[in-house]
Amino acid sequence: MEIVQVCPRYYPYMGGVEKHVREISSKLVEKGFRIKIFATDPYIKSKYTEENIDGILVKKFKSYAFQDTIYFSYPLLRALKKTRADIVHAHGYRALPMLEAALAKDTNKAKFIVTTHLGFSKMGKWLYKIYNPIFGKLILTKAEKIIIVSPVELEELPILKSFKEKLAIIPIGIKIPQIDMKQKLIKKNKLTLIYVGRIEKRKGIGLLVELMKKLDPGKFQLIIVGSGPYRNKLIQKIRENKLDNLSYKGKISDKELQKLLFNSELFISLSEYESHSVALTEAMSYGVVPIVTDVGGNKHIIDSSSGFLVRYPVNVDEIAKTLNLLSNQREIIRLKALKARKTVAEKYGIHKIVEQISTIYENAVINR
């Protein structure tokens, strides 16, 4: 069975959608599926490029990009119309490649599957009031199956409720690392907090700086990992406040991130919205206890036994108070770390997720 995965961007650009597509694709190949990746790239000069990544053919098509969110590519649309794949699986409702895949369906005759990946959009909600009833309805009508990554997406996109018979909730899967939890949980003098994600204002990066100003550098350190438009502002704030207990690492390799997660006790994110945070579940898989806002899908991932949900809008003083208590109650961290890792292993292991996706593919082809 041949599957074309369609996503806005692809490796080495690695947002949450792109990482998900790469992970499931490599596992699907192991199960015997023939996979191709169709993505866009606003920086290439030719109509498209081809390369082999993880043993998979990846075609990137020249596109026009708006705010690094919306990608329109006419070469991609033409390629989708010509494909003879059994299934076209498009990812990212709020990026135009999914719409292009829907428009190509009547020509290529492939079964059309979508995974919405709603998350946060830089586009104003007013624009989606136009997009949803016209283009969104077209996408969802043409889809054989609609995969949402969290129940919260039903609230975020009410039009989904009109397509309940097509819906499947399949969260984003992650690899569960093999780590020595006894070694990890050895008590250290300082508690290490880590944030991994986009460096932008709506992710609460400024709040993290304010938080570290209130914490004793001898007891706490924060490591921030990622890139984004708030990067220069973050560096400026660190310098202005002379925060020796806050380290900005920027974009790092997977191996470096794995090492940082293993050596961190607490994952912190004060974001204004999350649909399904891969950074959160990956941190939990390393036994890193989450402290996250009670927004979007976060409350579907953790509870009081595996982490801390912080009410949004955030009260930085309250978080500082909680952290100071935790520095003297390490047993709480140990118990939550074990529970966090167990929760993720049971619910979000990549093999379990790929089994569910492959079943959807097989059923779609049977009904072809």
PDB file of N, CA, C and O in Angstrom, residues 210-277:
ATOM      1  N   GLU A 210      10.463  36.485  34.209  1.00  0.00           N
ATOM      2  CA  GLU A 210       9.981  37.085  35.462  1.00  0.00           C
ATOM      3  C   GLU A 210      10.039  36.081  36.610  1.00  0.00           C
ATOM      4  O   GLU A 210      10.375  36.433  37.749  1.00  0.00           O
ATOM      5  N   LEU A 211       9.730  34.840  36.324  1.00  0.00           N
ATOM      6  CA  LEU A 211       9.767  33.804  37.343  1.00  0.00           C
ATOM      7  C   LEU A 211      11.177  33.613  37.884  1.00  0.00           C
ATOM      8  O   LEU A 211      11.379  33.527  39.110  1.00  0.00           O
ATOM      9  N   MET A 212      12.150  33.544  36.991  1.00  0.00           N
ATOM     10  CA  MET A 212      13.522  33.304  37.433  1.00  0.00           C
ATOM     11  C   MET A 212      14.086  34.453  38.246  1.00  0.00           C
ATOM     12  O   MET A 212      14.996  34.271  39.061  1.00  0.00           O
ATOM     13  N   LYS A 213      13.552  35.643  38.067  1.00  0.00           N
ATOM     14  CA  LYS A 213      13.971  36.802  38.876  1.00  0.00           C
ATOM     15  C   LYS A 213      13.545  36.628  40.333  1.00  0.00           C
ATOM     16  O   LYS A 213      14.128  37.226  41.238  1.00  0.00           O
ATOM     17  N   LYS A 214      12.531  35.784  40.552  1.00  0.00           N
ATOM     18  CA  LYS A 214      11.990  35.606  41.896  1.00  0.00           C
ATOM     19  C   LYS A 214      12.564  34.387  42.615  1.00  0.00           C
ATOM     20  O   LYS A 214      12.252  34.147  43.780  1.00  0.00           O
ATOM     21  N   LEU A 215      13.381  33.587  41.910  1.00  0.00           N
ATOM     22  CA  LEU A 215      13.895  32.350  42.493  1.00  0.00           C
ATOM     23  C   LEU A 215      15.363  32.455  42.853  1.00  0.00           C
ATOM     24  O   LEU A 215      16.136  33.149  42.187  1.00  0.00           O
ATOM     25  N   ASP A 216      15.740  31.755  43.903  1.00  0.00           N
ATOM     26  CA  ASP A 216      17.118  31.747  44.398  1.00  0.00           C
ATOM     27  C   ASP A 216      18.018  31.012  43.387  1.00  0.00           C
ATOM     28  O   ASP A 216      17.812  29.822  43.133  1.00  0.00           O
ATOM     29  N   PRO A 217      19.031  31.709  42.813  1.00  0.00           N
ATOM     30  CA  PRO A 217      19.941  31.064  41.855  1.00  0.00           C
ATOM     31  C   PRO A 217      20.689  29.875  42.447  1.00  0.00           C
ATOM     32  O   PRO A 217      21.164  29.006  41.708  1.00  0.00           O
ATOM     33  N   GLY A 218      20.786  29.829  43.758  1.00  0.00           N
ATOM     34  CA  GLY A 218      21.467  28.708  44.407  1.00  0.00           C
ATOM     35  C   GLY A 218      20.604  27.454  44.470  1.00  0.00           C
ATOM     36  O   GLY A 218      21.115  26.362  44.714  1.00  0.00           O
ATOM     37  N   LYS A 219      19.290  27.626  44.237  1.00  0.00           N
ATOM     38  CA  LYS A 219      18.360  26.489  44.318  1.00  0.00           C
ATOM     39  C   LYS A 219      17.745  26.093  42.980  1.00  0.00           C
ATOM     40  O   LYS A 219      17.293  24.959  42.818  1.00  0.00           O
ATOM     41  N   PHE A 220      17.714  27.031  42.020  1.00  0.00           N
ATOM     42  CA  PHE A 220      17.022  26.773  40.765  1.00  0.00           C
ATOM     43  C   PHE A 220      17.819  27.282  39.565  1.00  0.00           C
ATOM     44  O   PHE A 220      18.484  28.313  39.648  1.00  0.00           O
ATOM     45  N   GLN A 221      17.704  26.538  38.467  1.00  0.00           N
ATOM     46  CA  GLN A 221      18.202  27.024  37.182  1.00  0.00           C
ATOM     47  C   GLN A 221      17.196  26.648  36.106  1.00  0.00           C
ATOM     48  O   GLN A 221      16.509  25.629  36.215  1.00  0.00           O
ATOM     49  N   LEU A 222      17.087  27.506  35.089  1.00  0.00           N
ATOM     50  CA  LEU A 222      16.163  27.260  33.973  1.00  0.00           C
ATOM     51  C   LEU A 222      16.947  27.208  32.673  1.00  0.00           C
ATOM     52  O   LEU A 222      17.791  28.071  32.411  1.00  0.00           O
ATOM     53  N   ILE A 223      16.641  26.201  31.874  1.00  0.00           N
ATOM     54  CA  ILE A 223      17.229  26.059  30.542  1.00  0.00           C
ATOM     55  C   ILE A 223      16.105  26.205  29.517  1.00  0.00           C
ATOM     56  O   ILE A 223      15.082  25.531  29.613  1.00  0.00           O
ATOM     57  N   ILE A 224      16.299  27.115  28.566  1.00  0.00           N
ATOM     58  CA  ILE A 224      15.311  27.336  27.508  1.00  0.00           C
ATOM     59  C   ILE A 224      15.888  26.843  26.187  1.00  0.00           C
ATOM     60  O   ILE A 224      16.995  27.230  25.798  1.00  0.00           O
ATOM     61  N   VAL A 225      15.109  25.991  25.506  1.00  0.00           N
ATOM     62  CA  VAL A 225      15.542  25.400  24.243  1.00  0.00           C
ATOM     63  C   VAL A 225      14.515  25.715  23.157  1.00  0.00           C
ATOM     64  O   VAL A 225      13.313  25.546  23.371  1.00  0.00           O
ATOM     65  N   GLY A 226      14.991  26.174  22.002  1.00  0.00           N
ATOM     66  CA  GLY A 226      14.099  26.426  20.880  1.00  0.00           C
ATOM     67  C   GLY A 226      14.478  27.680  20.127  1.00  0.00           C
ATOM     68  O   GLY A 226      15.432  28.386  20.483  1.00  0.00           O
ATOM     69  N   SER A 227      13.732  27.956  19.083  1.00  0.00           N
ATOM     70  CA  SER A 227      13.971  29.161  18.291  1.00  0.00           C
ATOM     71  C   SER A 227      12.640  29.796  17.943  1.00  0.00           C
ATOM     72  O   SER A 227      11.588  29.158  18.039  1.00  0.00           O
ATOM     73  N   GLY A 228      12.686  31.054  17.535  1.00  0.00           N
ATOM     74  CA  GLY A 228      11.453  31.745  17.197  1.00  0.00           C
ATOM     75  C   GLY A 228      11.613  33.244  17.249  1.00  0.00           C
ATOM     76  O   GLY A 228      12.685  33.766  17.592  1.00  0.00           O
ATOM     77  N   PRO A 229      10.559  33.984  16.943  1.00  0.00           N
ATOM     78  CA  PRO A 229      10.633  35.440  16.809  1.00  0.00           C
ATOM     79  C   PRO A 229      10.942  36.205  18.089  1.00  0.00           C
ATOM     80  O   PRO A 229      11.330  37.376  18.034  1.00  0.00           O
ATOM     81  N   TYR A 230      10.776  35.562  19.260  1.00  0.00           N
ATOM     82  CA  TYR A 230      11.030  36.239  20.543  1.00  0.00           C
ATOM     83  C   TYR A 230      12.481  36.047  21.008  1.00  0.00           C
ATOM     84  O   TYR A 230      12.854  36.489  22.082  1.00  0.00           O
ATOM     85  N   ARG A 231      13.296  35.398  20.180  1.00  0.00           N
ATOM     86  CA  ARG A 231      14.670  35.027  20.562  1.00  0.00           C
ATOM     87  C   ARG A 231      15.495  36.233  21.006  1.00  0.00           C
ATOM     88  O   ARG A 231      16.100  36.224  22.094  1.00  0.00           O
ATOM     89  N   ASN A 232      15.563  37.267  20.178  1.00  0.00           N
ATOM     90  CA  ASN A 232      16.397  38.426  20.498  1.00  0.00           C
ATOM     91  C   ASN A 232      15.909  39.143  21.758  1.00  0.00           C
ATOM     92  O   ASN A 232      16.706  39.608  22.567  1.00  0.00           O
ATOM     93  N   LYS A 233      14.588  39.215  21.905  1.00  0.00           N
ATOM     94  CA  LYS A 233      14.008  39.843  23.101  1.00  0.00           C
ATOM     95  C   LYS A 233      14.379  39.048  24.348  1.00  0.00           C
ATOM     96  O   LYS A 233      14.689  39.623  25.401  1.00  0.00           O
ATOM     97  N   LEU A 234      14.364  37.728  24.243  1.00  0.00           N
ATOM     98  CA  LEU A 234      14.729  36.865  25.363  1.00  0.00           C
ATOM     99  C   LEU A 234      16.189  37.093  25.764  1.00  0.00           C
ATOM    100  O   LEU A 234      16.487  37.256  26.958  1.00  0.00           O
ATOM    101  N   ILE A 235      17.072  37.087  24.791  1.00  0.00           N
ATOM    102  CA  ILE A 235      18.499  37.299  25.074  1.00  0.00           C
ATOM    103  C   ILE A 235      18.710  38.654  25.738  1.00  0.00           C
ATOM    104  O   ILE A 235      19.486  38.793  26.703  1.00  0.00           O
ATOM    105  N   GLN A 236      17.996  39.663  25.242  1.00  0.00           N
ATOM    106  CA  GLN A 236      18.092  41.004  25.820  1.00  0.00           C
ATOM    107  C   GLN A 236      17.636  41.020  27.280  1.00  0.00           C
ATOM    108  O   GLN A 236      18.287  41.617  28.147  1.00  0.00           O
ATOM    109  N   LYS A 237      16.522  40.344  27.555  1.00  0.00           N
ATOM    110  CA  LYS A 237      15.996  40.321  28.920  1.00  0.00           C
ATOM    111  C   LYS A 237      16.947  39.595  29.875  1.00  0.00           C
ATOM    112  O   LYS A 237      17.107  40.005  31.037  1.00  0.00           O
ATOM    113  N   ILE A 238      17.561  38.515  29.406  1.00  0.00           N
ATOM    114  CA  ILE A 238      18.523  37.775  30.246  1.00  0.00           C
ATOM    115  C   ILE A 238      19.698  38.679  30.616  1.00  0.00           C
ATOM    116  O   ILE A 238      20.137  38.716  31.767  1.00  0.00           O
ATOM    117  N   ARG A 239      20.187  39.425  29.629  1.00  0.00           N
ATOM    118  CA  ARG A 239      21.323  40.319  29.868  1.00  0.00           C
ATOM    119  C   ARG A 239      20.941  41.473  30.784  1.00  0.00           C
ATOM    120  O   ARG A 239      21.677  41.800  31.715  1.00  0.00           O
ATOM    121  N   GLU A 240      19.801  42.083  30.524  1.00  0.00           N
ATOM    122  CA  GLU A 240      19.357  43.229  31.320  1.00  0.00           C
ATOM    123  C   GLU A 240      19.179  42.867  32.785  1.00  0.00           C
ATOM    124  O   GLU A 240      19.500  43.655  33.681  1.00  0.00           O
ATOM    125  N   ASN A 241      18.667  41.666  33.045  1.00  0.00           N
ATOM    126  CA  ASN A 241      18.388  41.248  34.416  1.00  0.00           C
ATOM    127  C   ASN A 241      19.533  40.454  35.050  1.00  0.00           C
ATOM    128  O   ASN A 241      19.426  40.036  36.204  1.00  0.00           O
ATOM    129  N   LYS A 242      20.604  40.248  34.268  1.00  0.00           N
ATOM    130  CA  LYS A 242      21.795  39.543  34.752  1.00  0.00           C
ATOM    131  C   LYS A 242      21.413  38.221  35.426  1.00  0.00           C
ATOM    132  O   LYS A 242      21.784  37.939  36.571  1.00  0.00           O
ATOM    133  N   LEU A 243      20.661  37.433  34.675  1.00  0.00           N
ATOM    134  CA  LEU A 243      20.140  36.172  35.212  1.00  0.00           C
ATOM    135  C   LEU A 243      21.128  35.033  34.970  1.00  0.00           C
ATOM    136  O   LEU A 243      21.119  34.386  33.912  1.00  0.00           O
ATOM    137  N   ASP A 244      21.956  34.771  35.947  1.00  0.00           N
ATOM    138  CA  ASP A 244      22.928  33.686  35.831  1.00  0.00           C
ATOM    139  C   ASP A 244      22.269  32.309  35.927  1.00  0.00           C
ATOM    140  O   ASP A 244      22.888  31.300  35.582  1.00  0.00           O
ATOM    141  N   ASN A 245      21.037  32.287  36.426  1.00  0.00           N
ATOM    142  CA  ASN A 245      20.336  31.006  36.585  1.00  0.00           C
ATOM    143  C   ASN A 245      19.408  30.692  35.410  1.00  0.00           C
ATOM    144  O   ASN A 245      18.603  29.778  35.476  1.00  0.00           O
ATOM    145  N   LEU A 246      19.534  31.469  34.305  1.00  0.00           N
ATOM    146  CA  LEU A 246      18.733  31.228  33.114  1.00  0.00           C
ATOM    147  C   LEU A 246      19.664  31.084  31.911  1.00  0.00           C
ATOM    148  O   LEU A 246      20.431  31.996  31.596  1.00  0.00           O
ATOM    149  N   SER A 247      19.581  29.944  31.256  1.00  0.00           N
ATOM    150  CA  SER A 247      20.453  29.654  30.115  1.00  0.00           C
ATOM    151  C   SER A 247      19.622  29.418  28.869  1.00  0.00           C
ATOM    152  O   SER A 247      18.719  28.571  28.866  1.00  0.00           O
ATOM    153  N   TYR A 248      19.915  30.183  27.802  1.00  0.00           N
ATOM    154  CA  TYR A 248      19.211  29.988  26.534  1.00  0.00           C
ATOM    155  C   TYR A 248      20.102  29.209  25.576  1.00  0.00           C
ATOM    156  O   TYR A 248      21.179  29.666  25.201  1.00  0.00           O
ATOM    157  N   LYS A 249      19.645  28.032  25.168  1.00  0.00           N
ATOM    158  CA  LYS A 249      20.453  27.142  24.333  1.00  0.00           C
ATOM    159  C   LYS A 249      20.162  27.279  22.844  1.00  0.00           C
ATOM    160  O   LYS A 249      20.943  26.791  22.013  1.00  0.00           O
ATOM    161  N   GLY A 250      19.022  27.890  22.490  1.00  0.00           N
ATOM    162  CA  GLY A 250      18.666  27.986  21.078  1.00  0.00           C
ATOM    163  C   GLY A 250      18.256  26.641  20.515  1.00  0.00           C
ATOM    164  O   GLY A 250      17.734  25.782  21.217  1.00  0.00           O
ATOM    165  N   LYS A 251      18.545  26.444  19.237  1.00  0.00           N
ATOM    166  CA  LYS A 251      18.208  25.183  18.565  1.00  0.00           C
ATOM    167  C   LYS A 251      19.356  24.207  18.764  1.00  0.00           C
ATOM    168  O   LYS A 251      20.506  24.519  18.460  1.00  0.00           O
ATOM    169  N   ILE A 252      19.062  23.018  19.266  1.00  0.00           N
ATOM    170  CA  ILE A 252      20.112  22.035  19.563  1.00  0.00           C
ATOM    171  C   ILE A 252      19.780  20.688  18.916  1.00  0.00           C
ATOM    172  O   ILE A 252      18.672  20.474  18.429  1.00  0.00           O
ATOM    173  N   SER A 253      20.744  19.780  18.932  1.00  0.00           N
ATOM    174  CA  SER A 253      20.541  18.452  18.345  1.00  0.00           C
ATOM    175  C   SER A 253      19.653  17.594  19.246  1.00  0.00           C
ATOM    176  O   SER A 253      19.474  17.886  20.432  1.00  0.00           O
ATOM    177  N   ASP A 254      19.133  16.516  18.675  1.00  0.00           N
ATOM    178  CA  ASP A 254      18.307  15.582  19.452  1.00  0.00           C
ATOM    179  C   ASP A 254      19.088  14.999  20.625  1.00  0.00           C
ATOM    180  O   ASP A 254      18.556  14.850  21.733  1.00  0.00           O
ATOM    181  N   LYS A 255      20.351  14.665  20.383  1.00  0.00           N
ATOM    182  CA  LYS A 255      21.175  14.076  21.445  1.00  0.00           C
ATOM    183  C   LYS A 255      21.389  15.055  22.589  1.00  0.00           C
ATOM    184  O   LYS A 255      21.342  14.675  23.766  1.00  0.00           O
ATOM    185  N   GLU A 256      21.630  16.314  22.253  1.00  0.00           N
ATOM    186  CA  GLU A 256      21.797  17.331  23.299  1.00  0.00           C
ATOM    187  C   GLU A 256      20.516  17.501  24.099  1.00  0.00           C
ATOM    188  O   GLU A 256      20.552  17.620  25.330  1.00  0.00           O
ATOM    189  N   LEU A 257      19.377  17.505  23.405  1.00  0.00           N
ATOM    190  CA  LEU A 257      18.096  17.654  24.094  1.00  0.00           C
ATOM    191  C   LEU A 257      17.824  16.472  25.015  1.00  0.00           C
ATOM    192  O   LEU A 257      17.371  16.642  26.158  1.00  0.00           O
ATOM    193  N   GLN A 258      18.109  15.278  24.549  1.00  0.00           N
ATOM    194  CA  GLN A 258      17.912  14.079  25.372  1.00  0.00           C
ATOM    195  C   GLN A 258      18.726  14.152  26.657  1.00  0.00           C
ATOM    196  O   GLN A 258      18.238  13.789  27.734  1.00  0.00           O
ATOM    197  N   LYS A 259      19.950  14.637  26.541  1.00  0.00           N
ATOM    198  CA  LYS A 259      20.801  14.766  27.721  1.00  0.00           C
ATOM    199  C   LYS A 259      20.248  15.798  28.691  1.00  0.00           C
ATOM    200  O   LYS A 259      20.220  15.584  29.917  1.00  0.00           O
ATOM    201  N   LEU A 260      19.760  16.916  28.154  1.00  0.00           N
ATOM    202  CA  LEU A 260      19.190  17.961  29.005  1.00  0.00           C
ATOM    203  C   LEU A 260      17.933  17.472  29.716  1.00  0.00           C
ATOM    204  O   LEU A 260      17.723  17.746  30.906  1.00  0.00           O
ATOM    205  N   LEU A 261      17.085  16.752  28.992  1.00  0.00           N
ATOM    206  CA  LEU A 261      15.861  16.229  29.604  1.00  0.00           C
ATOM    207  C   LEU A 261      16.179  15.227  30.713  1.00  0.00           C
ATOM    208  O   LEU A 261      15.538  15.236  31.773  1.00  0.00           O
ATOM    209  N   PHE A 262      17.157  14.384  30.479  1.00  0.00           N
ATOM    210  CA  PHE A 262      17.536  13.404  31.497  1.00  0.00           C
ATOM    211  C   PHE A 262      18.018  14.092  32.776  1.00  0.00           C
ATOM    212  O   PHE A 262      17.780  13.609  33.888  1.00  0.00           O
ATOM    213  N   ASN A 263      18.680  15.237  32.619  1.00  0.00           N
ATOM    214  CA  ASN A 263      19.256  15.942  33.770  1.00  0.00           C
ATOM    215  C   ASN A 263      18.345  17.022  34.348  1.00  0.00           C
ATOM    216  O   ASN A 263      18.766  17.784  35.223  1.00  0.00           O
ATOM    217  N   SER A 264      17.105  17.105  33.864  1.00  0.00           N
ATOM    218  CA  SER A 264      16.161  18.098  34.370  1.00  0.00           C
ATOM    219  C   SER A 264      15.107  17.442  35.251  1.00  0.00           C
ATOM    220  O   SER A 264      14.708  16.302  35.017  1.00  0.00           O
ATOM    221  N   GLU A 265      14.669  18.176  36.251  1.00  0.00           N
ATOM    222  CA  GLU A 265      13.611  17.677  37.148  1.00  0.00           C
ATOM    223  C   GLU A 265      12.222  18.158  36.748  1.00  0.00           C
ATOM    224  O   GLU A 265      11.236  17.449  36.937  1.00  0.00           O
ATOM    225  N   LEU A 266      12.136  19.392  36.224  1.00  0.00           N
ATOM    226  CA  LEU A 266      10.836  20.008  35.986  1.00  0.00           C
ATOM    227  C   LEU A 266      10.759  20.606  34.577  1.00  0.00           C
ATOM    228  O   LEU A 266      11.680  21.289  34.131  1.00  0.00           O
ATOM    229  N   PHE A 267       9.653  20.322  33.890  1.00  0.00           N
ATOM    230  CA  PHE A 267       9.374  20.938  32.590  1.00  0.00           C
ATOM    231  C   PHE A 267       8.362  22.053  32.837  1.00  0.00           C
ATOM    232  O   PHE A 267       7.324  21.820  33.457  1.00  0.00           O
ATOM    233  N   ILE A 268       8.641  23.258  32.346  1.00  0.00           N
ATOM    234  CA  ILE A 268       7.731  24.368  32.591  1.00  0.00           C
ATOM    235  C   ILE A 268       7.325  25.047  31.289  1.00  0.00           C
ATOM    236  O   ILE A 268       8.156  25.327  30.431  1.00  0.00           O
ATOM    237  N   SER A 269       6.023  25.251  31.143  1.00  0.00           N
ATOM    238  CA  SER A 269       5.484  25.964  29.988  1.00  0.00           C
ATOM    239  C   SER A 269       4.287  26.786  30.451  1.00  0.00           C
ATOM    240  O   SER A 269       3.330  26.240  30.997  1.00  0.00           O
ATOM    241  N   LEU A 270       4.375  28.106  30.236  1.00  0.00           N
ATOM    242  CA  LEU A 270       3.311  29.013  30.664  1.00  0.00           C
ATOM    243  C   LEU A 270       2.577  29.574  29.449  1.00  0.00           C
ATOM    244  O   LEU A 270       2.179  30.727  29.411  1.00  0.00           O
ATOM    245  N   SER A 271       2.371  28.716  28.472  1.00  0.00           N
ATOM    246  CA  SER A 271       1.767  29.081  27.193  1.00  0.00           C
ATOM    247  C   SER A 271       0.299  29.468  27.346  1.00  0.00           C
ATOM    248  O   SER A 271      -0.414  28.960  28.210  1.00  0.00           O
ATOM    249  N   GLU A 272      -0.157  30.342  26.457  1.00  0.00           N
ATOM    250  CA  GLU A 272      -1.567  30.743  26.487  1.00  0.00           C
ATOM    251  C   GLU A 272      -2.473  29.719  25.815  1.00  0.00           C
ATOM    252  O   GLU A 272      -3.680  29.716  26.015  1.00  0.00           O
ATOM    253  N   TYR A 273      -1.883  28.824  24.985  1.00  0.00           N
ATOM    254  CA  TYR A 273      -2.694  27.756  24.381  1.00  0.00           C
ATOM    255  C   TYR A 273      -1.805  26.620  23.903  1.00  0.00           C
ATOM    256  O   TYR A 273      -0.708  26.840  23.402  1.00  0.00           O
ATOM    257  N   GLU A 274      -2.289  25.400  24.056  1.00  0.00           N
ATOM    258  CA  GLU A 274      -1.674  24.203  23.482  1.00  0.00           C
ATOM    259  C   GLU A 274      -2.800  23.254  23.087  1.00  0.00           C
ATOM    260  O   GLU A 274      -3.782  23.130  23.815  1.00  0.00           O
ATOM    261  N   SER A 275      -2.648  22.607  21.956  1.00  0.00           N
ATOM    262  CA  SER A 275      -3.603  21.572  21.576  1.00  0.00           C
ATOM    263  C   SER A 275      -3.128  20.241  22.144  1.00  0.00           C
ATOM    264  O   SER A 275      -3.727  19.690  23.060  1.00  0.00           O
ATOM    265  N   HIS A 276      -2.030  19.744  21.617  1.00  0.00           N
ATOM    266  CA  HIS A 276      -1.384  18.549  22.173  1.00  0.00           C
ATOM    267  C   HIS A 276       0.114  18.807  22.100  1.00  0.00           C
ATOM    268  O   HIS A 276       0.704  18.758  21.023  1.00  0.00           O
ATOM    269  N   SER A 277       0.725  19.100  23.224  1.00  0.00           N
ATOM    270  CA  SER A 277       2.136  19.482  23.260  1.00  0.00           C
ATOM    271  C   SER A 277       3.042  18.261  23.239  1.00  0.00           C
ATOM    272  O   SER A 277       3.102  17.490  24.198  1.00  0.00           O
TER     273      SER A 277
END
